[in-house]
Tab-separated table of C-alpha atoms and ligand atoms in Angstrom:
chain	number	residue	atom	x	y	z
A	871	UNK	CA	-8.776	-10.514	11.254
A	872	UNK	CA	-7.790	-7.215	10.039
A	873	UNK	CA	-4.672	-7.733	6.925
A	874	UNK	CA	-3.140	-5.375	5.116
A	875	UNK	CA	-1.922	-6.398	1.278
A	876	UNK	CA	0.820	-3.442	0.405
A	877	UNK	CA	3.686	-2.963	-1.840
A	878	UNK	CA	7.576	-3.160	-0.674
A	879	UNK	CA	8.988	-1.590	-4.005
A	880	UNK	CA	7.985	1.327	-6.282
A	881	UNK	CA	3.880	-0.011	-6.982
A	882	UNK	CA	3.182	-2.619	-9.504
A	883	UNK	CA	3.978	-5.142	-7.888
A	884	UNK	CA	0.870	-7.432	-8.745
A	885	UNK	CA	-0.889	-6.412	-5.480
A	886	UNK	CA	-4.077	-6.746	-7.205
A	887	UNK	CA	-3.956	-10.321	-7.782
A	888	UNK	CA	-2.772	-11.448	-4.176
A	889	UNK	CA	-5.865	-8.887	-2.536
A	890	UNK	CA	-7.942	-11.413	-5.443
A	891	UNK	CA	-6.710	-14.330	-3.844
A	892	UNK	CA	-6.827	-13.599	-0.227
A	893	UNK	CA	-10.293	-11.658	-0.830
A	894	UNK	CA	-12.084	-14.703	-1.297
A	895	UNK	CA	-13.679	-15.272	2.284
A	896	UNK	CA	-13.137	-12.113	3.605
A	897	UNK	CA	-16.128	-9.803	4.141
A	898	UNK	CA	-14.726	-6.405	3.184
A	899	UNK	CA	-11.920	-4.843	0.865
A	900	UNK	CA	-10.742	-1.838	1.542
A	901	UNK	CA	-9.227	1.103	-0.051
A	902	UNK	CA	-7.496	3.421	1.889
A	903	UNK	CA	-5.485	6.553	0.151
A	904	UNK	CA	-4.302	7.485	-3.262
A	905	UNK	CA	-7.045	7.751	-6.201
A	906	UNK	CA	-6.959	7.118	-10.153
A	907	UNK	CA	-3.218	7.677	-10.339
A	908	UNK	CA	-2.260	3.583	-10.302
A	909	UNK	CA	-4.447	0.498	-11.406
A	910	UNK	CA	-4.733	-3.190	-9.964
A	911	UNK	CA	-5.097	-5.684	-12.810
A	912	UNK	CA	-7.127	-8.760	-12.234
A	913	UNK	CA	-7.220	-11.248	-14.589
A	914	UNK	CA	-10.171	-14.078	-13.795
A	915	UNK	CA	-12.343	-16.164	-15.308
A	916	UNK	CA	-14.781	-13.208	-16.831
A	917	UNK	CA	-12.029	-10.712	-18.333
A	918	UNK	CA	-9.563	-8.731	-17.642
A	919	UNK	CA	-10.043	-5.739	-15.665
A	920	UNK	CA	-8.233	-2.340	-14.603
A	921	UNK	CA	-9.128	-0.847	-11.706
A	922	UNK	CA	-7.989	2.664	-10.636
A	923	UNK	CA	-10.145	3.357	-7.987
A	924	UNK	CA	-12.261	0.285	-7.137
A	925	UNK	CA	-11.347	-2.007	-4.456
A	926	UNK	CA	-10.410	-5.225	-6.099
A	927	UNK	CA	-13.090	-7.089	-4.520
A	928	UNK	CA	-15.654	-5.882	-6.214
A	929	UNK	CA	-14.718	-8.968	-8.508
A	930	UNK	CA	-15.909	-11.300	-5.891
A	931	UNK	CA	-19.623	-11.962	-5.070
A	932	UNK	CA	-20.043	-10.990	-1.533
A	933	UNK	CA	-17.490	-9.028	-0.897
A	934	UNK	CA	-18.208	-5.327	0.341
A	935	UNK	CA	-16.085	-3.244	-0.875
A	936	UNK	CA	-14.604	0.434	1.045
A	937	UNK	CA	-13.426	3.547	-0.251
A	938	UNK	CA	-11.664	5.101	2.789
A	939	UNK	CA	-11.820	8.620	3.593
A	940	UNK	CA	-8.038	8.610	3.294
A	941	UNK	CA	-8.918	8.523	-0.818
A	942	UNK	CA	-9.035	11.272	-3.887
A	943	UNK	CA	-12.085	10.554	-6.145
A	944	UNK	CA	-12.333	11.624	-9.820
A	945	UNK	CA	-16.309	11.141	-9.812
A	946	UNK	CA	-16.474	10.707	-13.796
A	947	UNK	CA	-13.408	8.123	-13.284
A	948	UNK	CA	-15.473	6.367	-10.799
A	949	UNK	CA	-18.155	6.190	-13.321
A	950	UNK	CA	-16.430	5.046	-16.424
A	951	UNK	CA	-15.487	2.088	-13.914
A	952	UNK	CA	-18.910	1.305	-12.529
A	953	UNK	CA	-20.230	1.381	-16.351
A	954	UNK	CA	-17.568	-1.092	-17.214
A	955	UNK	CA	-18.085	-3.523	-14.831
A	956	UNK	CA	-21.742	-3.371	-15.130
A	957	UNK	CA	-21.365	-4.278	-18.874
A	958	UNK	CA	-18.846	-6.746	-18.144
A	959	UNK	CA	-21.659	-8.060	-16.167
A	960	UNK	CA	-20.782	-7.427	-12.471
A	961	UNK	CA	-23.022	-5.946	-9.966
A	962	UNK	CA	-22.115	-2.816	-8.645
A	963	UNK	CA	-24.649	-1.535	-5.856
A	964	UNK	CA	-24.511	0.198	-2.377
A	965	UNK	CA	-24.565	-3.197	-1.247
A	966	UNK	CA	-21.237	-3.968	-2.377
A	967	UNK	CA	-19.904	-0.193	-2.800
A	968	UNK	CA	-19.177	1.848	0.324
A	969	UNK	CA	-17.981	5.655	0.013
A	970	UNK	CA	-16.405	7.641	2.590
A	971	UNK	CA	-18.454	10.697	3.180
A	972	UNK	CA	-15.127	11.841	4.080
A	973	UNK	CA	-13.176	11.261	1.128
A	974	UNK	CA	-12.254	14.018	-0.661
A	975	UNK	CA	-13.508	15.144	-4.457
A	976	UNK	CA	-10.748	15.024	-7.176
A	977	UNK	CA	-12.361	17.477	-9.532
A	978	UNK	CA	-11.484	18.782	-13.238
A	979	UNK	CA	-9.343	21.863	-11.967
A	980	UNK	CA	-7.192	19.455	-9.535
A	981	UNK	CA	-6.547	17.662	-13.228
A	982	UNK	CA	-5.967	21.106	-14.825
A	983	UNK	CA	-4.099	22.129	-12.548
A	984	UNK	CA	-1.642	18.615	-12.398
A	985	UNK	CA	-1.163	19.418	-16.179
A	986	UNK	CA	-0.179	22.693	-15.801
A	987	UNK	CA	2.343	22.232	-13.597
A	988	UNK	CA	4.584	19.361	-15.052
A	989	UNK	CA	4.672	22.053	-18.389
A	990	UNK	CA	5.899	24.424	-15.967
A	991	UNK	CA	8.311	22.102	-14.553
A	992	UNK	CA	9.222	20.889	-18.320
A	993	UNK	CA	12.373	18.527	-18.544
A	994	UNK	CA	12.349	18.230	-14.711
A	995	UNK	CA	8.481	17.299	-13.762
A	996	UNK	CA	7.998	14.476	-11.555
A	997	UNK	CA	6.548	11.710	-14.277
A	998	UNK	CA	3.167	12.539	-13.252
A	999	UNK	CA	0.070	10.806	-14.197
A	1000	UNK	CA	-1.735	14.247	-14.215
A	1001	UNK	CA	-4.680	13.102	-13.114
A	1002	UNK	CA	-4.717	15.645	-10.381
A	1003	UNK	CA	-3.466	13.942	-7.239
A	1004	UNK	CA	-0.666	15.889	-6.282
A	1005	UNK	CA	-2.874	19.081	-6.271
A	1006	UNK	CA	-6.003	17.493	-4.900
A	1007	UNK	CA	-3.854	16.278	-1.668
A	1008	UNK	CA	-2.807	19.776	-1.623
A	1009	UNK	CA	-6.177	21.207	-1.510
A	1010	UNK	CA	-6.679	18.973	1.260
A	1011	UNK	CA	-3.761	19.839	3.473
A	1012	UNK	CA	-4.682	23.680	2.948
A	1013	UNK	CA	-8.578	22.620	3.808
A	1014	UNK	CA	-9.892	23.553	0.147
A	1015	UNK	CA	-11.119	20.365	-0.442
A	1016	UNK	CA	-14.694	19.281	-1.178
A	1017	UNK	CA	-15.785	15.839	0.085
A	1018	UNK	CA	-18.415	13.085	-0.999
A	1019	UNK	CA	-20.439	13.631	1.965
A	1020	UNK	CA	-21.295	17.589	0.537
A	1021	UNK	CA	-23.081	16.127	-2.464
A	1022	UNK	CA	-25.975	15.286	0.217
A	1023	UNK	CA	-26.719	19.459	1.030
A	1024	UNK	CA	-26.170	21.374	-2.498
A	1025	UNK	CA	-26.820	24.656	-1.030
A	1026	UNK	CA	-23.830	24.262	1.524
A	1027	UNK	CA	-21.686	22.485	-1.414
A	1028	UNK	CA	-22.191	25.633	-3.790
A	1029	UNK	CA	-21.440	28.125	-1.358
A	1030	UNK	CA	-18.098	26.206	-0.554
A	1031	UNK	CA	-17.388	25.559	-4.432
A	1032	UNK	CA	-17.830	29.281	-4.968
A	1033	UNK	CA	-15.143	30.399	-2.649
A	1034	UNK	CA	-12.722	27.651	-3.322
A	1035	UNK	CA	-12.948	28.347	-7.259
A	1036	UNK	CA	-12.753	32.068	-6.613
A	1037	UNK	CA	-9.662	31.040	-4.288
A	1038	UNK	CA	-8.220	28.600	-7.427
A	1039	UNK	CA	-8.832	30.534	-9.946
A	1040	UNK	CA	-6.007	33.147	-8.648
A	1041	UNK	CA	-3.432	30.062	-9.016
A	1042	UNK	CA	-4.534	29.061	-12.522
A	1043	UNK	CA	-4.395	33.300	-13.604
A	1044	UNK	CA	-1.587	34.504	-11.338
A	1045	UNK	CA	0.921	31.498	-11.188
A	1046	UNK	CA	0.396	29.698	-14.715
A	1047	UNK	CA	-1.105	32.568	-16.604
A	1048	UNK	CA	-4.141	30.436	-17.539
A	1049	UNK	CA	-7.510	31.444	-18.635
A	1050	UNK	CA	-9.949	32.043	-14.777
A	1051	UNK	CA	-11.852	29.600	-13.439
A	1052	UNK	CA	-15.652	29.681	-13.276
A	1053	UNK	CA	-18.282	27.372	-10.491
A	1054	UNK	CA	-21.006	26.526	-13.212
A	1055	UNK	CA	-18.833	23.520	-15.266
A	1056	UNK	CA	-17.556	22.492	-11.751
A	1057	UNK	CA	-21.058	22.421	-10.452
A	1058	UNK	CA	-22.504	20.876	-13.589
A	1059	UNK	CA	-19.705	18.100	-13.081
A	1060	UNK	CA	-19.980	17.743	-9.129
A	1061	UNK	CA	-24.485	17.343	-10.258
A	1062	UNK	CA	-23.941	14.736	-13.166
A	1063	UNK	CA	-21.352	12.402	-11.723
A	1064	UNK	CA	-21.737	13.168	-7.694
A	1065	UNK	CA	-25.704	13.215	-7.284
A	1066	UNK	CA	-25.734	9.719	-8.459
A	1067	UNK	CA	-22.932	8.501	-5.993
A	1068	UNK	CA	-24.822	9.324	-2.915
A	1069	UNK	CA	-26.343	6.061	-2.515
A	1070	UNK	CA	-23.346	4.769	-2.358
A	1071	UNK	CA	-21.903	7.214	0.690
A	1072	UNK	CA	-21.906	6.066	4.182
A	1073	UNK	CA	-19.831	6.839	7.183
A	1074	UNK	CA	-17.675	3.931	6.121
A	1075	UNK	CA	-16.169	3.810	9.677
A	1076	UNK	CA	-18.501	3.123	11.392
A	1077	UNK	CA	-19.826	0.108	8.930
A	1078	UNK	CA	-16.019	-1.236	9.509
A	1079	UNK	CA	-15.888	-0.869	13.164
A	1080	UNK	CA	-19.396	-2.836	13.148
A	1081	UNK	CA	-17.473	-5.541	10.919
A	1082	UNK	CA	-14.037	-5.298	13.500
A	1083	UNK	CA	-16.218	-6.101	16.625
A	1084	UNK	CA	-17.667	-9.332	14.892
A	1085	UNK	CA	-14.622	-10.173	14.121
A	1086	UNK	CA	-15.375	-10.172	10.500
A	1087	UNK	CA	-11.991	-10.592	8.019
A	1088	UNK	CA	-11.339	-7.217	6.504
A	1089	UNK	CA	-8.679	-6.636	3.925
A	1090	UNK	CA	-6.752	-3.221	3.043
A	1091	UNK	CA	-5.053	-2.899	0.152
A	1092	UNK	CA	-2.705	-0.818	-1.283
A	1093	UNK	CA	-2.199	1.407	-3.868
A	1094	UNK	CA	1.353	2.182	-5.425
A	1095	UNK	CA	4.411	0.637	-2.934
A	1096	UNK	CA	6.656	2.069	-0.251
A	1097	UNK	CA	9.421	3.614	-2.094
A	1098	UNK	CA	6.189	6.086	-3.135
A	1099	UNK	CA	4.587	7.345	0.616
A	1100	UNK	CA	4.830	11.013	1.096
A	1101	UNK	CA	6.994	10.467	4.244
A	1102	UNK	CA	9.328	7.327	3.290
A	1103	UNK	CA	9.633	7.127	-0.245
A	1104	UNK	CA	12.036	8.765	-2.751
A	1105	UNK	CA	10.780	12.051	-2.143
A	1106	UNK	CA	9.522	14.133	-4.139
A	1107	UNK	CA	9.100	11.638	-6.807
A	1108	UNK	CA	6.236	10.170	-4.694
A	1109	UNK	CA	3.069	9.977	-4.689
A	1110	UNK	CA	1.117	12.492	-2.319
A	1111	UNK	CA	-0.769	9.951	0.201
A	1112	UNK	CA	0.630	7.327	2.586
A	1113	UNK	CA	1.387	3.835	1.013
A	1114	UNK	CA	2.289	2.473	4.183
A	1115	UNK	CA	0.467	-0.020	5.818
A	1116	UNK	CA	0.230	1.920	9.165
A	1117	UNK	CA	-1.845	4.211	7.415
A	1118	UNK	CA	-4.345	1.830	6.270
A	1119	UNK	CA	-6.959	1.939	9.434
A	1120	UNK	CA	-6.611	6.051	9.337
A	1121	UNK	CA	-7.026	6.184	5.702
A	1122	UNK	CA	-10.366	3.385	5.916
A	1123	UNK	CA	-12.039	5.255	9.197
A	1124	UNK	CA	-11.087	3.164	11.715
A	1125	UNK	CA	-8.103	5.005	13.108
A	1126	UNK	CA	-8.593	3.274	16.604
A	1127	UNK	CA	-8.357	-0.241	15.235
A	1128	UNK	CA	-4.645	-2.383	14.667
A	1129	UNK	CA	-3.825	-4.648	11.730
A	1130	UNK	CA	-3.143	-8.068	12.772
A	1131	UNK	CA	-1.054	-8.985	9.885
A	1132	UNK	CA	1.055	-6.949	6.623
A	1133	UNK	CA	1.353	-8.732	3.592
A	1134	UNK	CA	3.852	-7.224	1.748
A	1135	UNK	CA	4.168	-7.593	-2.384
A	1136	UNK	CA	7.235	-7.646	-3.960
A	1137	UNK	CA	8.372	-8.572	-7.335
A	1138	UNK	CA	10.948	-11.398	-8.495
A	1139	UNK	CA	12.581	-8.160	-10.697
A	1140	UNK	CA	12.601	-4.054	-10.110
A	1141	UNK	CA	10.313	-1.982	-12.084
A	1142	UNK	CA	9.191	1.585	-11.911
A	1143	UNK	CA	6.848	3.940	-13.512
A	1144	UNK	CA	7.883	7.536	-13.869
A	1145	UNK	CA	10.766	9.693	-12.911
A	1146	UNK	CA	13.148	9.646	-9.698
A	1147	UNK	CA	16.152	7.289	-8.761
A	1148	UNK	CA	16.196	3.980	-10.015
A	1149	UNK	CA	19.713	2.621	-9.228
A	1150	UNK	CA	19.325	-0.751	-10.971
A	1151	UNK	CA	17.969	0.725	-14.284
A	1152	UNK	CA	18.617	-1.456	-16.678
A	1153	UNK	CA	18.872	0.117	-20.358
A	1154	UNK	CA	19.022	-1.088	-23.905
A	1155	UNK	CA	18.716	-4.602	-24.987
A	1156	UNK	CA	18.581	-6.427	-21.477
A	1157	UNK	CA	15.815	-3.999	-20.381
A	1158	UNK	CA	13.660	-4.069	-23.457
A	1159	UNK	CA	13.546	-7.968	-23.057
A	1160	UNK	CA	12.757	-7.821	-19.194
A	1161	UNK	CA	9.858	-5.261	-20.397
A	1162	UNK	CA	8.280	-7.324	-23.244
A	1163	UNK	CA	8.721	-10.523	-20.773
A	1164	UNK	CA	7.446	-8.961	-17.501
A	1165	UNK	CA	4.241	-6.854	-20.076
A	1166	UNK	CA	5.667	-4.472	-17.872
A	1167	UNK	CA	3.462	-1.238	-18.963
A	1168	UNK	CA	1.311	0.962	-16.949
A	1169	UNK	CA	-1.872	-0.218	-15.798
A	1170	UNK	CA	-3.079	3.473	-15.404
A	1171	UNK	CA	-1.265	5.131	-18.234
A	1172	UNK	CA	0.000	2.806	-20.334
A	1173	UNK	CA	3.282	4.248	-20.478
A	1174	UNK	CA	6.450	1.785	-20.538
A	1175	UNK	CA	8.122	1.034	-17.017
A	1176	UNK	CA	11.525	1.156	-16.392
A	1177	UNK	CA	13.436	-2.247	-15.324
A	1178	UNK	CA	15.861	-3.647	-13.903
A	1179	UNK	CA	17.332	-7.128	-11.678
A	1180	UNK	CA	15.538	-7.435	-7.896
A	1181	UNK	CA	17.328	-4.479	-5.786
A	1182	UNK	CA	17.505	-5.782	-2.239
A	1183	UNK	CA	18.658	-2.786	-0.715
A	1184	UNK	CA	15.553	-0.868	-1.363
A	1185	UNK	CA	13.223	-4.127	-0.729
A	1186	UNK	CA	14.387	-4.911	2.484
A	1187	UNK	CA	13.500	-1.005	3.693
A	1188	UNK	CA	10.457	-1.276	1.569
A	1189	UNK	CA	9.631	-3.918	4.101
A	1190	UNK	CA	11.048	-2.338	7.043
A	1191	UNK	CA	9.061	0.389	6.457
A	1192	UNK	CA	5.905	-1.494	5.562
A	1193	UNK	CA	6.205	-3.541	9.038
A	1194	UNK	CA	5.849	-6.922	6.582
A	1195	UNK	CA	4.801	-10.315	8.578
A	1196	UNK	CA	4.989	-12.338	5.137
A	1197	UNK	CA	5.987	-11.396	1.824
A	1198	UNK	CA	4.395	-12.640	-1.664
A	1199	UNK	CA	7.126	-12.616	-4.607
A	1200	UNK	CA	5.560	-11.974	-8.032
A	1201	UNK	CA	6.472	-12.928	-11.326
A	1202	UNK	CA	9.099	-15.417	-10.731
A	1203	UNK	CA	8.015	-16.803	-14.483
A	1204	UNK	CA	9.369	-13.310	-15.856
A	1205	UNK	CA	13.317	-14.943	-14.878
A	1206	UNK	CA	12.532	-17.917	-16.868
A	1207	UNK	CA	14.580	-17.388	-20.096
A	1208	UNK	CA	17.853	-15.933	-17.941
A	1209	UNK	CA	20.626	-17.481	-17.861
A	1210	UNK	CA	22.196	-15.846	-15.404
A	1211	UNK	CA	20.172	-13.867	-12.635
A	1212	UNK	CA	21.959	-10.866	-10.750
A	1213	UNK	CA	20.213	-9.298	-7.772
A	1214	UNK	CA	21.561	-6.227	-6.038
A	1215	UNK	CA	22.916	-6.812	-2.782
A	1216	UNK	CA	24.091	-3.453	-1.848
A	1217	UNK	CA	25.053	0.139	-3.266
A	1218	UNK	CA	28.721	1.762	-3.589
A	1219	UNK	CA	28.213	5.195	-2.686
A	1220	UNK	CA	30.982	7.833	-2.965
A	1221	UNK	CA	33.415	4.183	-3.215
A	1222	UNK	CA	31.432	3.271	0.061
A	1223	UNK	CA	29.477	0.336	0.080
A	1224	UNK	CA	26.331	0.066	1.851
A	1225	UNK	CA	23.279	-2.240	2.475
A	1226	UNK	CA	21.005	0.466	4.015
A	1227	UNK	CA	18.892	2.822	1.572
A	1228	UNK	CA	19.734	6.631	2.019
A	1229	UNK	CA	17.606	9.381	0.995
A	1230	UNK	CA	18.116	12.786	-1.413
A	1231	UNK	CA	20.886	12.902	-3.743
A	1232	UNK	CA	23.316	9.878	-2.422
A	1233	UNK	CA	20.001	8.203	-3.676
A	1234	UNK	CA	20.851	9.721	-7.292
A	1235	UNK	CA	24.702	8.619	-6.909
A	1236	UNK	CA	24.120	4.786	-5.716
A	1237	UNK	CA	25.773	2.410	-8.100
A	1238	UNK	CA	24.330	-1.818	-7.491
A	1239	UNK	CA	26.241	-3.952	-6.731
A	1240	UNK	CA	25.656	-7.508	-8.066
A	1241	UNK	CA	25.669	-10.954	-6.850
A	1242	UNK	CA	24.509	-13.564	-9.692
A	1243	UNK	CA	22.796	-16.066	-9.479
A	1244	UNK	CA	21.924	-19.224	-11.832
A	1245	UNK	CA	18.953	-19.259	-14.087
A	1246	UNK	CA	16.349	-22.210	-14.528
A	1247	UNK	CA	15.978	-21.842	-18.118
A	1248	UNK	CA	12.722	-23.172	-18.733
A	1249	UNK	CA	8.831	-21.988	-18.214
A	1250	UNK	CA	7.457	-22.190	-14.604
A	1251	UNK	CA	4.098	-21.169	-15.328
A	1252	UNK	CA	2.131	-24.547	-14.582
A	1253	UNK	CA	4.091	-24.985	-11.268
A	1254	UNK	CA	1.697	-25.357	-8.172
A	1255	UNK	CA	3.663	-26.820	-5.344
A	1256	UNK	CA	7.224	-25.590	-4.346
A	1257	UNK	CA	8.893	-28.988	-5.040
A	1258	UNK	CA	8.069	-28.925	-8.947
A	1259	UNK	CA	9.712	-25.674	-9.409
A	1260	UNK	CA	13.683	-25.949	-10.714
A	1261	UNK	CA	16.304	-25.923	-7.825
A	1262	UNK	CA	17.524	-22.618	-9.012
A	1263	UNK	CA	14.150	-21.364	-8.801
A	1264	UNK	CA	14.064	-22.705	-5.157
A	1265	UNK	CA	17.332	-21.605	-4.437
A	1266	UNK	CA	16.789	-17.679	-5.985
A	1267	UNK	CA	13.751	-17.318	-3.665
A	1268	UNK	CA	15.822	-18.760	-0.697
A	1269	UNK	CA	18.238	-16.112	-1.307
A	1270	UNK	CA	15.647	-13.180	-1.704
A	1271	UNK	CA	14.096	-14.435	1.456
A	1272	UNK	CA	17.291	-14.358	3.685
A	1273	UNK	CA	18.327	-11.197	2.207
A	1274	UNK	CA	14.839	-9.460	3.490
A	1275	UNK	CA	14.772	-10.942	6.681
A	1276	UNK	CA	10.937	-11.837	6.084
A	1277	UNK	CA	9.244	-15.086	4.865
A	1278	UNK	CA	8.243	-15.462	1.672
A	1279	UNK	CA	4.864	-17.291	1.504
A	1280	UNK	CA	2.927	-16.910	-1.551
A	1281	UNK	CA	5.277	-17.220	-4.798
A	1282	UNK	CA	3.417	-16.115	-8.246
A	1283	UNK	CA	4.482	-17.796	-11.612
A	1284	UNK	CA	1.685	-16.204	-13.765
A	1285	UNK	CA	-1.079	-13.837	-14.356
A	1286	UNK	CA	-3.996	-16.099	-13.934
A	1287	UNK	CA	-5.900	-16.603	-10.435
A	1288	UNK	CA	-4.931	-20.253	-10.322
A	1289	UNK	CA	-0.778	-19.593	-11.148
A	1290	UNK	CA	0.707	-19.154	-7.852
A	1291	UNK	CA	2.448	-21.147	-5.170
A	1292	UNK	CA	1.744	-21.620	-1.475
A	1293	UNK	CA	5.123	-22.143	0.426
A	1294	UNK	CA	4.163	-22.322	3.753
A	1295	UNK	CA	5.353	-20.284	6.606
A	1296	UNK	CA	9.160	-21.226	7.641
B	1374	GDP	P1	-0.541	-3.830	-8.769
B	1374	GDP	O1	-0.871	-2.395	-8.944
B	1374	GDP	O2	0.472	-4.027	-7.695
B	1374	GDP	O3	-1.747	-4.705	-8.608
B	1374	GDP	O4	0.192	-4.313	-10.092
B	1374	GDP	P2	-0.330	-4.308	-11.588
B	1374	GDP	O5	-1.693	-4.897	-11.646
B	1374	GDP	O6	-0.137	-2.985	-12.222
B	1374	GDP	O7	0.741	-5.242	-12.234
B	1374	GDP	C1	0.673	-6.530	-12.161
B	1374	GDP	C2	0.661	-7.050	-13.596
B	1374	GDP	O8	1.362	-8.238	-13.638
B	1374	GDP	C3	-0.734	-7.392	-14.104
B	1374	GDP	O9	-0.796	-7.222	-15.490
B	1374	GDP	C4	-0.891	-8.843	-13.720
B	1374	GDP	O10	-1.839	-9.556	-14.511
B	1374	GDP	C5	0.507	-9.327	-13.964
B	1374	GDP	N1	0.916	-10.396	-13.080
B	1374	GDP	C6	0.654	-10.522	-11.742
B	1374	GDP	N2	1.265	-11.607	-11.257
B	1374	GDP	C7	1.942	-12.183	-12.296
B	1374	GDP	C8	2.804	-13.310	-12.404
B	1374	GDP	O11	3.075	-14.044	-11.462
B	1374	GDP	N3	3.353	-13.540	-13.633
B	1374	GDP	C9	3.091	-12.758	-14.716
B	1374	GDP	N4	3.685	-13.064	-15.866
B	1374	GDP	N5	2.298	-11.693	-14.643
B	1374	GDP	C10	1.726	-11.412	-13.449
């Protein structure tokens, strides 16, 4: 069975911890775009870990784990995480690590380069991580790229690296006014943290479309959610690869192949990292206590996200969009101390009101509108079965469910592997 594990809302919505639950069995995760701009946390029974760029079942003996051609790779990123885990005493090997020859090289410039431009931009960059993606992608799309699979014939790989520096360098001088850009540190870089790699770089395709025809389980997951893809999200405060789970077999390297189910992630509250339109931003007070409650701070950066009550308008085209089966609702234990619970149930734009979510600037004028609904008022953390959770638990999820047309099955009331609910498909 081929699933996808993706995110309805704006990333961060605990992705990492369903693709840690529904990993166990399968027999590969998979990757599929984006690189070190986001980070799954897993919390289990050795540590807690961050991954930016490692498929979260590398936590899992026996699970293979795929880094799709549709990725950016910060080699010394993907190195620092390797080290980690190895010290934190999990095996990372070609056995259990595939690399796209085709995915593409996120290297120091592409960083440079991200940096450079949100000081350009000043008080209106995009929130970006700088950690290069935006220009990487770019490189890409105008074929200036390098790609794992070039580490394996250095003489072809310099000869590229010379004219694409030569080629960069005239943006870093002539746009930003920065010092020129010379091949020996990129070379040095692409020798000490890419030579090593190449045991780990396969035609991962192929390996998958081996693992499709047996009928093998292979899971995709996500990076970031849908209110971030290129094409569908809040554009341009996106992220620069496709989020959506459509993407996922083009992105792995088995474009031919379909998913047989989306899981989508969503979380009990709203929460977003970085700049753009957030209609149910909540500030002051109420936020900073949804923050501390939810720990809701970058997994990647660190920095604080903003907050606010569930917005159904932009879930239920988060799952549109995603093509959801069955949904998994996070962090329902975050609510507990409400007393009250409002959940946006439409927008009033320009005094209209409207359920659907628009795009551009009405985005920017949206105002929520509320509904509220009773709190439980009291921890739900050691809940395992739907019937111990408070009726206004129940009753709050029932309500989320109808409003996004889509069954919720897996509920979450805690970090931990063991803290969630199963609640069966209606
Ligand atoms: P992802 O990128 O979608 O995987 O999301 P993150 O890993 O950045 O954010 C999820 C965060 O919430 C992590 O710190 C998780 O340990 C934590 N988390 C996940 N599920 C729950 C839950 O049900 N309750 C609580 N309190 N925390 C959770």
């Amino acid at each position: 069975m081929l699933r996808a594990i993706v995110g309805i809302n704006w990333g961060d919505e605990g992705k990492g911890r369903m693709v840690d639950l529904l990993s166990s069995g399968c027999k590969a995760v998979v990757r599929y775009q984006g690189g070190n701009n986001a980070g799954h946390t897993v919390v289990n029974e050795r540590g807690r870990f961050v991954l930016n760029l490692l498929p979260s079942g590398i936590l899992r003996e026996g699970v293979v784990n795929v880094m799709g051609p549709g990725m950016v790779i910060d080699l010394e990123h993907l190195w620092g995480e390797i080290v980690r885990l190895r010290e934190a005493g999990v095996a990372v090997t070609p056995e259990n690590l595939k690399i796209s020859d085709r995915a593409v090289i996120c290297p120091p410039y592409d960083r440079q380069q991200d940096i450079l431009e949100e000081e350009r931009l000043g008080a209106a960059a995009y929130g970006s991580t700088r950690r290069g993606i935006a220009p990487v992608y770019g490189d890409k799309y105008l074929k200036k790229a390098l790609r794992m699979g070039e580490l394996a014939d250095p003489d072809a790989l310099s000869r590229r690296l010379q004219d694409i520096v030569r080629w960069k360098s005239l943006t870093f001088t002539g746009v930003y006014g920065a010092p020129p850009l010379t091949p020996q540190p990129v070379w040095e870089w692409l020798m000490h943290f890419g030579q090593p790699l190449l045991p780990f770089v396969c035609d991962t395709g192929r390996y998958l479309d081996e693992l499709a025809r047996r009928r093998d389980d292979i899971l995709f997951e996500a990076q970031l959610g849908a209110l971030r893809d290129i094409d569908y999200g809040i554009y341009p405060y996106t992220s620069s690869s496709s989020t959506l789970a459509a993407y996922a077999p083009i992105g792995a390297g088995v474009p031919g192949r379909q998913l047989d189910r989306v899981i989508g992630v969503l979380k009990a509250y709203s929460t977003c990292v970085g700049e753009g339109p957030f209609p149910v931003e909540l500030l002051g007070e109420a936020g900073d206590a949804l923050r501390q409650s939810g720990g809701e701070y970058g997994a990647a950066t660190g920095r604080p996200r903003r907050v606010g009550p569930f917005d159904a308008v932009a879930s239920r085209y988060g799952v549109r969009v995603q093509g959801a089966h069955e949904l998994a609702l996070t962090k329902l234990d975050v609510l507990s101390d409400l007393a009250e619970i409002p959940v946006c149930t439409a927008y009033r734009i320009d005094g209209r009101e409207t359920a659907d979510f628009p795009m551009g600037s009405a985005l920017d004028r949206a105002e929520p509108v509320y509904t509220a609904l009773p709190g439980w008022n009291r921890p739900i953390g050691h809940c395992r079965r739907l019937e111990e959770l408070p009726p206004q638990a129940i009753a709050y999820v029932d309500f989320i469910e109808r409003l996004m047309g889509c069954p919720i099955t897996y509920l979450s009331v805690g970090p931990e592997r063991e803290q969630y609910i199963e609640r069966g498909r209606s």
